[in-house]
PDB file of C-alpha atoms and ligand atoms in Angstrom:
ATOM      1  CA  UNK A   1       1.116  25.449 -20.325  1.00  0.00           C
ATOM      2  CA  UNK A   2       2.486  26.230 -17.128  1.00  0.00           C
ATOM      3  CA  UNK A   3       0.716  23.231 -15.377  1.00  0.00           C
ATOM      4  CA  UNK A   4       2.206  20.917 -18.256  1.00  0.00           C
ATOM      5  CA  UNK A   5       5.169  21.911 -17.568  1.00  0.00           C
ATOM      6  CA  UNK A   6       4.954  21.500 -13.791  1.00  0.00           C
ATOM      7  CA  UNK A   7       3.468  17.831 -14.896  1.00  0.00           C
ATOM      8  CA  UNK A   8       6.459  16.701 -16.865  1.00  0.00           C
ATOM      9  CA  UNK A   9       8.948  17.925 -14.178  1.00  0.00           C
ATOM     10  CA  UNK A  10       7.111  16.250 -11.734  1.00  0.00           C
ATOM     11  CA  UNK A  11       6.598  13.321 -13.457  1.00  0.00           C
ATOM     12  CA  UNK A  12       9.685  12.346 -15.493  1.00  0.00           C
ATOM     13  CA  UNK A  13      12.149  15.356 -14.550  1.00  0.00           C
ATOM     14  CA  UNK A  14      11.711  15.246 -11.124  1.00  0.00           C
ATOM     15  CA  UNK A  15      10.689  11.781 -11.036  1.00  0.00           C
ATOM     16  CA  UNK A  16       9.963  10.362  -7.347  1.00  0.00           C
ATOM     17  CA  UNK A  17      11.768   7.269  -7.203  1.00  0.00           C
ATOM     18  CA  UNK A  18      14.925   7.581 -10.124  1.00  0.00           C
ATOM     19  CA  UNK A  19      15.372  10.681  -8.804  1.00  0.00           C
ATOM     20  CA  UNK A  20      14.312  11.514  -5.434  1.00  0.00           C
ATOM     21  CA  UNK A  21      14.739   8.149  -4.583  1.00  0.00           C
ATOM     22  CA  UNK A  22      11.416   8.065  -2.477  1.00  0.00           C
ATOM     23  CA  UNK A  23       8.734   5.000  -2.564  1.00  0.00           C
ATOM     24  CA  UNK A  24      11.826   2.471  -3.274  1.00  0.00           C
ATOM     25  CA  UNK A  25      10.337  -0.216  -1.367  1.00  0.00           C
ATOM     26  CA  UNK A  26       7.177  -0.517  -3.526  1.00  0.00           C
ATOM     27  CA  UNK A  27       9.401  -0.099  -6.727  1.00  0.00           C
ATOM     28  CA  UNK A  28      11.209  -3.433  -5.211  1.00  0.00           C
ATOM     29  CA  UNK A  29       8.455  -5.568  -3.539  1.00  0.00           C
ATOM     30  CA  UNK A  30       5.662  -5.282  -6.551  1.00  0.00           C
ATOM     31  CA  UNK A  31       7.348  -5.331  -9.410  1.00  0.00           C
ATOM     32  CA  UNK A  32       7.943  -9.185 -10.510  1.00  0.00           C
ATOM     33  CA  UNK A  33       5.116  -9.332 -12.298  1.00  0.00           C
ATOM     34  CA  UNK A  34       4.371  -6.765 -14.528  1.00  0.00           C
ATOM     35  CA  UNK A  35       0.340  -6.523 -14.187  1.00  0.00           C
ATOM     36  CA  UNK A  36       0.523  -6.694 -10.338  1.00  0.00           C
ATOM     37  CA  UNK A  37       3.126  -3.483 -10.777  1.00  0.00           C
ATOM     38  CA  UNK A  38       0.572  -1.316 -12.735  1.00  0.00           C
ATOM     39  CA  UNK A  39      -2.135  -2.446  -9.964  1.00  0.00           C
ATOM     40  CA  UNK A  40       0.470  -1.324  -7.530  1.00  0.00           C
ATOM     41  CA  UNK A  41       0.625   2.020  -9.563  1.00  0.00           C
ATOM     42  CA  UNK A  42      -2.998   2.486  -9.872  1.00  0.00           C
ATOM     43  CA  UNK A  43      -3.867   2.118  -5.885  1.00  0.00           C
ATOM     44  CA  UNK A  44      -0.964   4.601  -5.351  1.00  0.00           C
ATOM     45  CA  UNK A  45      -2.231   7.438  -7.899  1.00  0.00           C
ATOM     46  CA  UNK A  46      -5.495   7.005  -6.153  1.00  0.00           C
ATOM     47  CA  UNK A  47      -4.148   7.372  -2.755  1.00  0.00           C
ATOM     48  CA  UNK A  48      -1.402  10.151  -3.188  1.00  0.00           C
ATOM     49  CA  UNK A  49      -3.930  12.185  -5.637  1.00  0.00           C
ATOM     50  CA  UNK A  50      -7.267  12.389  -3.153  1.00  0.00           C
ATOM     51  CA  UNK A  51      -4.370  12.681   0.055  1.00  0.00           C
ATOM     52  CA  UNK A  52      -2.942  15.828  -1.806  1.00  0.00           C
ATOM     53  CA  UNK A  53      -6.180  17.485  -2.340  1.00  0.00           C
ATOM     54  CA  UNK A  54      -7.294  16.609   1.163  1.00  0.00           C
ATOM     55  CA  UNK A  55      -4.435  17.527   3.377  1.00  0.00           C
ATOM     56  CA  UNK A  56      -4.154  20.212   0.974  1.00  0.00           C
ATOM     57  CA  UNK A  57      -7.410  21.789   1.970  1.00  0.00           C
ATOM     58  CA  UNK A  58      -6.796  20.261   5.489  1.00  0.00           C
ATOM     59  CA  UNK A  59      -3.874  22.592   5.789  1.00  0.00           C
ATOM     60  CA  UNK A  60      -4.800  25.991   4.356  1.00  0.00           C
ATOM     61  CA  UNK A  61      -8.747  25.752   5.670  1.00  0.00           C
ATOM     62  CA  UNK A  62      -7.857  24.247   8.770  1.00  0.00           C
ATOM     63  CA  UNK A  63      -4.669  24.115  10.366  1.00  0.00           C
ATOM     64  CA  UNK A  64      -3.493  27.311   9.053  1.00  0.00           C
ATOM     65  CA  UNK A  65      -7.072  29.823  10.469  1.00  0.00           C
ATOM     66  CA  UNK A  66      -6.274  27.808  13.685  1.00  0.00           C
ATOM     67  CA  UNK A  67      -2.349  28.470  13.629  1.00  0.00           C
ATOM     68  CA  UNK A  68      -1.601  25.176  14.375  1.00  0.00           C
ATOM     69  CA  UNK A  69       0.259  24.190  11.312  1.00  0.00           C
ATOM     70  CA  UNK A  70       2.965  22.404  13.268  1.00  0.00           C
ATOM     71  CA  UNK A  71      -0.111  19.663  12.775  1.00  0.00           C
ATOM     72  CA  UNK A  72       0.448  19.443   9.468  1.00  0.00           C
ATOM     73  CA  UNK A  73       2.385  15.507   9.926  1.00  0.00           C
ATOM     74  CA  UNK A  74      -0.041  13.865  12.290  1.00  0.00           C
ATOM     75  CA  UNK A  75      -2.779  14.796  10.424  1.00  0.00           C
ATOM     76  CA  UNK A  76      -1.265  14.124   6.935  1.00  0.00           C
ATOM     77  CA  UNK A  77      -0.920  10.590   8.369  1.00  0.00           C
ATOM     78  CA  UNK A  78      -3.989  10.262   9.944  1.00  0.00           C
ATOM     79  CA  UNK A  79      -5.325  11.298   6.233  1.00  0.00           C
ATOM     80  CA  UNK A  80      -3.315   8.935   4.810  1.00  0.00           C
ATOM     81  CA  UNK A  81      -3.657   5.745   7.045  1.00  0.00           C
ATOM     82  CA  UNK A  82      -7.643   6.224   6.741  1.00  0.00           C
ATOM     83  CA  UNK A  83      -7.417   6.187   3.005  1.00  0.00           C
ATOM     84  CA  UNK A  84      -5.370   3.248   2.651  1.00  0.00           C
ATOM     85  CA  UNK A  85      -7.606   1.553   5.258  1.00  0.00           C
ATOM     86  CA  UNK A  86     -10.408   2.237   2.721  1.00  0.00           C
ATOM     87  CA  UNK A  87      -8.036   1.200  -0.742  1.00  0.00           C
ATOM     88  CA  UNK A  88      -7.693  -1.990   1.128  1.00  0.00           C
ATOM     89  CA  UNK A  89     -11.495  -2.593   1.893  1.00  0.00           C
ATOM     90  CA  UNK A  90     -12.621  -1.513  -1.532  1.00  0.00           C
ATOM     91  CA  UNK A  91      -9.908  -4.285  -3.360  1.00  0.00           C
ATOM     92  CA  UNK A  92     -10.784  -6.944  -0.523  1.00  0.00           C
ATOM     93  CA  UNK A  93     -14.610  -6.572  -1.932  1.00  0.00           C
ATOM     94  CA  UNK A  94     -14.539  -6.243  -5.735  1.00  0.00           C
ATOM     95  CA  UNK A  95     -10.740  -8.088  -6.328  1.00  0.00           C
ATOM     96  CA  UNK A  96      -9.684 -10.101  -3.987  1.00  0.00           C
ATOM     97  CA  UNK A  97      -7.205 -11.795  -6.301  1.00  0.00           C
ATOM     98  CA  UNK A  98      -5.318  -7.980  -6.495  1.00  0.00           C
ATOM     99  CA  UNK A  99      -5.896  -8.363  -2.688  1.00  0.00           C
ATOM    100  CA  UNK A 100      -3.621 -11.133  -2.394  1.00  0.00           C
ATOM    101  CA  UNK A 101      -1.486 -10.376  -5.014  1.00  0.00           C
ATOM    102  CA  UNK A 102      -0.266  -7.129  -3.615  1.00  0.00           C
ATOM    103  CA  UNK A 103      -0.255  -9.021   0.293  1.00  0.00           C
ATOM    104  CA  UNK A 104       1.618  -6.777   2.905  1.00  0.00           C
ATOM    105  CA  UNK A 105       2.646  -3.844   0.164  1.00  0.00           C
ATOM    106  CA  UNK A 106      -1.180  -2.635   0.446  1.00  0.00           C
ATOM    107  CA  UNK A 107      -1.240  -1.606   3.932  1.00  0.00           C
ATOM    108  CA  UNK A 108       2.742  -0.288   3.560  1.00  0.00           C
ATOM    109  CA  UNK A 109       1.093   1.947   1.056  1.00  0.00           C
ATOM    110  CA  UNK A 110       0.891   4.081   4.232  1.00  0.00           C
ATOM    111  CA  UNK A 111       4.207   4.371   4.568  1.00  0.00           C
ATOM    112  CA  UNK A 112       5.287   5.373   0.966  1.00  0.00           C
ATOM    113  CA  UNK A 113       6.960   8.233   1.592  1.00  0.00           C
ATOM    114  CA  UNK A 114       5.644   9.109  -2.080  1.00  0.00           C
ATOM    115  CA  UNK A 115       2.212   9.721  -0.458  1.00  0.00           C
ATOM    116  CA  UNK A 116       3.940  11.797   2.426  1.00  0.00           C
ATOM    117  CA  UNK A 117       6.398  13.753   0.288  1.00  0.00           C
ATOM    118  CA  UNK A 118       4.239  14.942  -1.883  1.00  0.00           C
ATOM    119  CA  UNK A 119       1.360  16.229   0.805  1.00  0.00           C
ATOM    120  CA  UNK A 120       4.608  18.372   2.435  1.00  0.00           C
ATOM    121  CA  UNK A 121       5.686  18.871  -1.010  1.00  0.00           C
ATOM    122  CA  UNK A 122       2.544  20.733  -1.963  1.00  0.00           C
ATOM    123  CA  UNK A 123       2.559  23.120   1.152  1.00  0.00           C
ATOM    124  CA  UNK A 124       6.382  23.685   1.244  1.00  0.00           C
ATOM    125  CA  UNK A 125       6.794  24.469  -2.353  1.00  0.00           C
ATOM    126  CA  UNK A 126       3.441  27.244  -2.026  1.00  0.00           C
ATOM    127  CA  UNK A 127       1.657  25.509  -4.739  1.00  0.00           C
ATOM    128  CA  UNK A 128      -1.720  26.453  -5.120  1.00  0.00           C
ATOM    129  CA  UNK A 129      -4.746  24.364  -5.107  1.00  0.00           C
ATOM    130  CA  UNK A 130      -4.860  23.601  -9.106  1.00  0.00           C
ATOM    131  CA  UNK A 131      -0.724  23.261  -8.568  1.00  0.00           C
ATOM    132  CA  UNK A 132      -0.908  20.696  -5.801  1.00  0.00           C
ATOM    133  CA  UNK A 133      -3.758  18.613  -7.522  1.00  0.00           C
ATOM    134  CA  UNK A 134      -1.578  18.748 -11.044  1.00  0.00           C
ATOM    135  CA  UNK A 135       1.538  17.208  -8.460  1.00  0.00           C
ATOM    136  CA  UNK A 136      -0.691  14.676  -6.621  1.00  0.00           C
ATOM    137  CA  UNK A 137      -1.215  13.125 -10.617  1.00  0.00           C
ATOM    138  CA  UNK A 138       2.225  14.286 -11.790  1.00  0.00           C
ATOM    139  CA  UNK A 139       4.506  12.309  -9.467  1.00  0.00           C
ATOM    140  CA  UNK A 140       2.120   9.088  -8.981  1.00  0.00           C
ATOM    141  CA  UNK A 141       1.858   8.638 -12.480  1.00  0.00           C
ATOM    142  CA  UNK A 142       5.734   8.678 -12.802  1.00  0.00           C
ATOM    143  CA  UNK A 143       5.789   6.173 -10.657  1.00  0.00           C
ATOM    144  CA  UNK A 144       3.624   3.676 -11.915  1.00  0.00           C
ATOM    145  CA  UNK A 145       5.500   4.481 -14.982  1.00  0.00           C
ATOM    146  CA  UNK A 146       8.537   3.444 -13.461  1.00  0.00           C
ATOM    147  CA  UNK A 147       6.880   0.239 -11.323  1.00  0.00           C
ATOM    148  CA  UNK A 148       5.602  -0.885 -14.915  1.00  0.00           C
ATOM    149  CA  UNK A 149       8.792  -0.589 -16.967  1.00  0.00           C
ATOM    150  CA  UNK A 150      10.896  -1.878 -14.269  1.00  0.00           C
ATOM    151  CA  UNK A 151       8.393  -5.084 -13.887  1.00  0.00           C
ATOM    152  CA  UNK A 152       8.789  -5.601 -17.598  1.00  0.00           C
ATOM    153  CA  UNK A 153      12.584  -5.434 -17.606  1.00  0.00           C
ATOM    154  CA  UNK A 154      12.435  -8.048 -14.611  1.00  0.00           C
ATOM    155  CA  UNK A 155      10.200 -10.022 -16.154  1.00  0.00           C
ATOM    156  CA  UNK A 156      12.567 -10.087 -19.083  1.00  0.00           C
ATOM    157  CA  UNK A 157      15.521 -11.048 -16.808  1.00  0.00           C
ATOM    158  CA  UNK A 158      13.722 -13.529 -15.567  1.00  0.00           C
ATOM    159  CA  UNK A 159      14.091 -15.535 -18.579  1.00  0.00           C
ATOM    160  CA  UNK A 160      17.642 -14.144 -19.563  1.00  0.00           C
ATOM    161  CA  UNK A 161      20.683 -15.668 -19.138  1.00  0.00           C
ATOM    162  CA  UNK A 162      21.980 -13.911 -15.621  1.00  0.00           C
ATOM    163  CA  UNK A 163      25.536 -14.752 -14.105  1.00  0.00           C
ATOM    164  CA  UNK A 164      24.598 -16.790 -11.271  1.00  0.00           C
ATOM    165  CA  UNK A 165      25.909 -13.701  -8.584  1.00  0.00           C
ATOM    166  CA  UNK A 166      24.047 -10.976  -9.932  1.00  0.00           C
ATOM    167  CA  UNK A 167      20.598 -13.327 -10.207  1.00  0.00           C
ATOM    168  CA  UNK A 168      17.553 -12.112  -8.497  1.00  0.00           C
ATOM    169  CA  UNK A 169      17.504  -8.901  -6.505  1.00  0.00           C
ATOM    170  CA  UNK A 170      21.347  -8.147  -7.483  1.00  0.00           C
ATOM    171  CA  UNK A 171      20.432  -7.074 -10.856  1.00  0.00           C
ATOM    172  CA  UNK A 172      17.440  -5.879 -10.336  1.00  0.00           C
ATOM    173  CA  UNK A 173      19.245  -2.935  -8.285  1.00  0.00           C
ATOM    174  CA  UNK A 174      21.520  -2.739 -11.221  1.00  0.00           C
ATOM    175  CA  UNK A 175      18.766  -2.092 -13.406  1.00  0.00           C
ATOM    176  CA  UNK A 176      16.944   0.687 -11.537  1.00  0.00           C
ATOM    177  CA  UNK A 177      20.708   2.322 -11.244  1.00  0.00           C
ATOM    178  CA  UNK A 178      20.907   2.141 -15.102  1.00  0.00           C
ATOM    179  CA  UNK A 179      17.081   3.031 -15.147  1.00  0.00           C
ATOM    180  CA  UNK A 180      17.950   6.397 -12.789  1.00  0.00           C
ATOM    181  CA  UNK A 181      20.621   6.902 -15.375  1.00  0.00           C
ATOM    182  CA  UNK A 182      18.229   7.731 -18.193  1.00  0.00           C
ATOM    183  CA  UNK A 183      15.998   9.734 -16.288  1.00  0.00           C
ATOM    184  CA  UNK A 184      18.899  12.104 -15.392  1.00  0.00           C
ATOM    185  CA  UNK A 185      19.055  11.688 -18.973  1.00  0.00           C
ATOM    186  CA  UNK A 186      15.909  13.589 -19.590  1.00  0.00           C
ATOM    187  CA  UNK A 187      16.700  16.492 -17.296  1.00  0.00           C
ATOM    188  CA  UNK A 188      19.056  17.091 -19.879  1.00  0.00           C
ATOM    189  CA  UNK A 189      16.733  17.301 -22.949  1.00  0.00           C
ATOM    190  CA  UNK A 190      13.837  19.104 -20.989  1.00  0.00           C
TER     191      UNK A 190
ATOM    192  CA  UNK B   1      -2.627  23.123  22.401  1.00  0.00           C
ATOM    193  CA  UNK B   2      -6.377  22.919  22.510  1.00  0.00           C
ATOM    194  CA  UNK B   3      -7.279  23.662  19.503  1.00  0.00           C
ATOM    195  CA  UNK B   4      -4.780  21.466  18.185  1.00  0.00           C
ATOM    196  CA  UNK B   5      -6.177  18.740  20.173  1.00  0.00           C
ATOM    197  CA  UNK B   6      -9.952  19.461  19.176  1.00  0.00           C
ATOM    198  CA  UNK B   7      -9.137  19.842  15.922  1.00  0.00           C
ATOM    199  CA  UNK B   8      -6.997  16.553  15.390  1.00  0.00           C
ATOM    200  CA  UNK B   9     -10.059  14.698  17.064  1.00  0.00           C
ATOM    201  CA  UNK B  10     -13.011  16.436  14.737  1.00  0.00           C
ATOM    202  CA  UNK B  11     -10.643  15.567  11.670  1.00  0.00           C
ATOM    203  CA  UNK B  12      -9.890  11.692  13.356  1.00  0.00           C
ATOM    204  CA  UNK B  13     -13.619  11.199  14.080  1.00  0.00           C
ATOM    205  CA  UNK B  14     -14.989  12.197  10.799  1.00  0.00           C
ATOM    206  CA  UNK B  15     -12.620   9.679   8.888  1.00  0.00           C
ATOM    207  CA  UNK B  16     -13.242   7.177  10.857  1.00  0.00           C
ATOM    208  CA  UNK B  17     -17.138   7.793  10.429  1.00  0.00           C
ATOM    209  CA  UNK B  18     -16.027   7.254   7.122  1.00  0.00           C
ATOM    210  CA  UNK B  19     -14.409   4.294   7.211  1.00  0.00           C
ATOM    211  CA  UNK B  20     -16.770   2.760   9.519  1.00  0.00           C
ATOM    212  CA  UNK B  21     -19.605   3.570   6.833  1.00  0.00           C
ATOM    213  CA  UNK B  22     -17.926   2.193   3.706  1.00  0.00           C
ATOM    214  CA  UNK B  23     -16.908  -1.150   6.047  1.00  0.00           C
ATOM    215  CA  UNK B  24     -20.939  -1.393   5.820  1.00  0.00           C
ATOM    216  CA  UNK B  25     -21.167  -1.238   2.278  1.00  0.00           C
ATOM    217  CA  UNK B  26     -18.039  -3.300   1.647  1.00  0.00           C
ATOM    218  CA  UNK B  27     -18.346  -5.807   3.946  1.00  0.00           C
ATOM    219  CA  UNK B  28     -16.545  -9.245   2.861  1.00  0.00           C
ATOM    220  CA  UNK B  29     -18.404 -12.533   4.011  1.00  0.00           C
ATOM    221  CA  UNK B  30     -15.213 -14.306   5.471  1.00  0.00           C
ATOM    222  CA  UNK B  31     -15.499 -17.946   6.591  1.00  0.00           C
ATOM    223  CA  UNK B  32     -15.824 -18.208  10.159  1.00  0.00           C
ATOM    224  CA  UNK B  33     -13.110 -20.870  10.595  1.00  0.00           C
ATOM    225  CA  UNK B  34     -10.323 -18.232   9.706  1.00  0.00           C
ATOM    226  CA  UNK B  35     -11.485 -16.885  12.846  1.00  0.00           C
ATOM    227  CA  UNK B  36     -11.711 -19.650  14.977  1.00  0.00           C
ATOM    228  CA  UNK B  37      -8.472 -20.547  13.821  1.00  0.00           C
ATOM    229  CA  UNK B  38      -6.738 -17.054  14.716  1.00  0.00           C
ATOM    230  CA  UNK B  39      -8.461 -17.450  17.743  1.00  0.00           C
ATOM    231  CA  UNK B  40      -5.878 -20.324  18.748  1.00  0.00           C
ATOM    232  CA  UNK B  41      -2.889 -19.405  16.804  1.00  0.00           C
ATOM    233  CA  UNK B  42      -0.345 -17.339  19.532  1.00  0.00           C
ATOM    234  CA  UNK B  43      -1.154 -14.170  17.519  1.00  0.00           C
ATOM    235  CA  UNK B  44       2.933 -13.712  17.612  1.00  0.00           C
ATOM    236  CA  UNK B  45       2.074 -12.381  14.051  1.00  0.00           C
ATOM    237  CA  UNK B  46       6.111 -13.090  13.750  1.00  0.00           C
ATOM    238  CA  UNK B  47       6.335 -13.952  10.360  1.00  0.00           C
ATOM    239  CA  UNK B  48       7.494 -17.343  11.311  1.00  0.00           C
ATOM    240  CA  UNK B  49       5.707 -19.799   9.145  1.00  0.00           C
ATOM    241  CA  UNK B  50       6.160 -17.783   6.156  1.00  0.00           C
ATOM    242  CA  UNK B  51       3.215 -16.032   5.637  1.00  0.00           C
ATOM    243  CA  UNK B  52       2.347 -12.496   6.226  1.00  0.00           C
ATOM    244  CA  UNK B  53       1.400 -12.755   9.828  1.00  0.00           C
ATOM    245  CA  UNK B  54      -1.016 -14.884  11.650  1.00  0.00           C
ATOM    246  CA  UNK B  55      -4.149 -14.124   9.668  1.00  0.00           C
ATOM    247  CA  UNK B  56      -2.129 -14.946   6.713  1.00  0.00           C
ATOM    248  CA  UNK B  57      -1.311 -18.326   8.133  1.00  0.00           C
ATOM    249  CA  UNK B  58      -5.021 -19.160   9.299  1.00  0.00           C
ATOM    250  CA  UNK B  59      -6.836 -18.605   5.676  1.00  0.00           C
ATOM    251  CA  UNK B  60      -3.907 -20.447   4.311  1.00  0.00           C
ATOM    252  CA  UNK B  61      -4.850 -23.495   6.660  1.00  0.00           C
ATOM    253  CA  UNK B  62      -8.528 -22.909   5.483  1.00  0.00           C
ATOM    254  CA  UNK B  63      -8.154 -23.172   1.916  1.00  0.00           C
ATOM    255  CA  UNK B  64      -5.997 -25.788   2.325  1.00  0.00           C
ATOM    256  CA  UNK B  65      -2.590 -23.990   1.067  1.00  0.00           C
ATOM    257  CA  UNK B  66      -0.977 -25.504   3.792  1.00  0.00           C
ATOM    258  CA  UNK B  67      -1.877 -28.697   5.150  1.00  0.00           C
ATOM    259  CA  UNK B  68       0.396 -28.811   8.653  1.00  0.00           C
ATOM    260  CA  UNK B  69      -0.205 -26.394  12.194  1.00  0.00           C
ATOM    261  CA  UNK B  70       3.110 -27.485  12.535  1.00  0.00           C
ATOM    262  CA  UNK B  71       4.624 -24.565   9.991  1.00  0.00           C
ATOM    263  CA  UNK B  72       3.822 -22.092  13.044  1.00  0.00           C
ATOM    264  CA  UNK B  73       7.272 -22.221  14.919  1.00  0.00           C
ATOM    265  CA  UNK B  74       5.487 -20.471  17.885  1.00  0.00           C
ATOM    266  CA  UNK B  75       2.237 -22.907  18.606  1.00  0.00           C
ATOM    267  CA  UNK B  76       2.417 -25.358  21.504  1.00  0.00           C
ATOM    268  CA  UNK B  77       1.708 -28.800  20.916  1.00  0.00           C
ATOM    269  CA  UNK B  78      -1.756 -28.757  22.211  1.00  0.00           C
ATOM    270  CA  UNK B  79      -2.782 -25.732  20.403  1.00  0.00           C
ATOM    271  CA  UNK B  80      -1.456 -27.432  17.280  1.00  0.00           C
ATOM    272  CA  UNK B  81      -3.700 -30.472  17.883  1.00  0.00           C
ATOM    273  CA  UNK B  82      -6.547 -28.090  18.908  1.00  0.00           C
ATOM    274  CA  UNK B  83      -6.685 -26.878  15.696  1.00  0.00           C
ATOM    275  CA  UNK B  84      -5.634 -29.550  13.841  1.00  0.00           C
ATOM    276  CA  UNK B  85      -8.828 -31.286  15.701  1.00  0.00           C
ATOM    277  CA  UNK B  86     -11.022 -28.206  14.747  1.00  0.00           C
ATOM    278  CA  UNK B  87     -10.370 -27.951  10.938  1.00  0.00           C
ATOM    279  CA  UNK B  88     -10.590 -31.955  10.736  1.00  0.00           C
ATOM    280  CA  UNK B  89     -14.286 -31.529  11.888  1.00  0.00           C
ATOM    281  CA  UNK B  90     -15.725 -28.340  11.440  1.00  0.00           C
ATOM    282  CA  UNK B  91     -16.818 -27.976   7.913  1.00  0.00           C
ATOM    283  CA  UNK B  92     -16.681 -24.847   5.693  1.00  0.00           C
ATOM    284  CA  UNK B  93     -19.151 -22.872   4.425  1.00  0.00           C
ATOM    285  CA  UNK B  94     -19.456 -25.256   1.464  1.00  0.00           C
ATOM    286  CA  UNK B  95     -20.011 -28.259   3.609  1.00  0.00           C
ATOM    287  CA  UNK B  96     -15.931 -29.433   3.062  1.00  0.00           C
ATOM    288  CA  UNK B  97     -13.800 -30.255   5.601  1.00  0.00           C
ATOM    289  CA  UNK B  98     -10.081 -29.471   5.437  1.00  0.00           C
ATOM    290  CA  UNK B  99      -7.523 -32.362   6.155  1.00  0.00           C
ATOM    291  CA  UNK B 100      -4.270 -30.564   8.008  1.00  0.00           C
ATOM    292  CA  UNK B 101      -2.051 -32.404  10.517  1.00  0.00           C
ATOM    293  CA  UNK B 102      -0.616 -31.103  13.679  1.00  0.00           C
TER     294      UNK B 102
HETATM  295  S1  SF4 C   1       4.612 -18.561  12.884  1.00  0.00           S
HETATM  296 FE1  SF4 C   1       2.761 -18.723  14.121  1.00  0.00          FE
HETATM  297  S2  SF4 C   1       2.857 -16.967  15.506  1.00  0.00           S
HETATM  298 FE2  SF4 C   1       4.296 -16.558  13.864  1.00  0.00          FE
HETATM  299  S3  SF4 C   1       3.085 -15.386  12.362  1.00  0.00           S
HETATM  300 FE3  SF4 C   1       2.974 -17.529  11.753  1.00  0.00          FE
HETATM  301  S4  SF4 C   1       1.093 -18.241  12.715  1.00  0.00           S
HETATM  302 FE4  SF4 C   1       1.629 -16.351  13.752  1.00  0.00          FE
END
């Protein structure tokens, strides 16, 4: 129950990009078209779920015996880079469409803070191991939630009626604003 | 500071063993000409033409997606024609030619 809990915080409470505000660049390049979003989504859960579990093990079999934890951010990257590297090999083999759908936002999955934040999230907040791998599904799948709905609602605008000076990425801002609205929105119910 | 050092190495090494195995398995045949064609692009990788660097621009002039060397702001004029020369004569993999202009 515990870990449920922990999941919905992390996920929709605590949600990384209405309310953290992390991974914003994604949530803005990927997201005019609602099926390249969720593929967007998908190639981030994968990457910020087997990251957490290995810099989590990284950390507290590794750098922490040796006492040289002040390694933890070079070698989250270095973790991080690698498995991108390999994201972006697998999709270049079986899909290359996805491949060249998603263009320069695959490789930038590297620098999603997300990814980052939630490897230092899992050592600074003292989760344990079940903890941090509940967190490294928790906060990716709140944001392909997010990616998806917010594709949808663009796709939707796309065909709506828009005053000529909020077309394009004007309202789109608007709507993630009105989108971090109702999130806080949920903090209020949970 | 050693053991930091050793340690970021091991860790390094072993992903990149990694990496290096899977690039086996997942090897993409790409056609040579993108190659050739980065080959004499400036590699500026500025953006210029539009696409997402210079790779982006050469399999774009492969497939035919654009059709003029001239859309790199960077390329000299014989480099242009160099290539323009090259993808006018060197077929494909499927025995097609590309027409582009310089
Ligand atoms: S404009 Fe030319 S140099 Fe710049 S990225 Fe494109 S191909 Fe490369």
């Amino acid at each position: 129950m515990e870990l449920f809990g922990l999941f919905i915080s992390l996920a929709l409470v605590n949600n990384v990009v209405l309310n953290r505000f992390l991974a914003v660049c994604p949530l803005l390049g990927v997201s005019k078209n609602s099926k390249n979003a969720l593929n967007m989504g998908y190639a981030v859960t994968f990457v910020i779920f087997i990251a957490s579990i290995i810099t989590y093990l990284l950390y507290h079999q590794v750098l922490k015996p040796l006492k040289i934890t002040y390694m933890d951010l070079i070698t989250f990257i270095l973790v991080i880079a690698s498995l991108v590297q390999f994201v972006e090999m697998f999709l270049k083999k079986t899909s290359p469409e996805i491949y060249k759908a998603m263009g320069v936002y695959l490789p930038l999955i590297t620098t999603n803070c997300a990814v980052l934040g939630v490897a230092l999230d899992n050592i600074s907040s003292k989760y344990n191991f079940v903890e941090a791998m509940v967190a490294g599904l928790a906060v990716p799948i709140g944001f392909t939630l997010v990616i998806y709905i917010f594709a949808t609602i663009r796709e939707r605008l796309e065909i709506a009626d828009v005053p000529a000076a909020f077309k394009g990425a004007p309202i789109a801002l608007i709507t993630a604003g009105i989108m971090a609205f109702a999130m806080a929105g949920i903090a209020g119910i949970v | 500071m050693i053991q930091a050092v050793l340690s970021l190495a091991i860790i390094g090494g072993i992903l990149g063993a990694i990496l290096g195995i899977s690039d086996m398995y997942l090897k993409v045949e790409n056609d040579p000409r993108v190659d050739q064609v980065m080959g004499m692009l400036p590699n500026a990788n500025c953006g210029g033409c539009g696409f997402p660097g210079c790779a982006g621009f050469a399999s774009a002039l492969v497939e035919g997606e654009v059709s003029k060397v001239g859309t790199c702001v960077v390329c000299s004029a014989d480099k242009k024609t160099e290539i323009a020369e090259y993808l006018n004569s060197t077929p494909g993999p499927d025995g097609t030619t590309v027409k582009v202009t310089a």
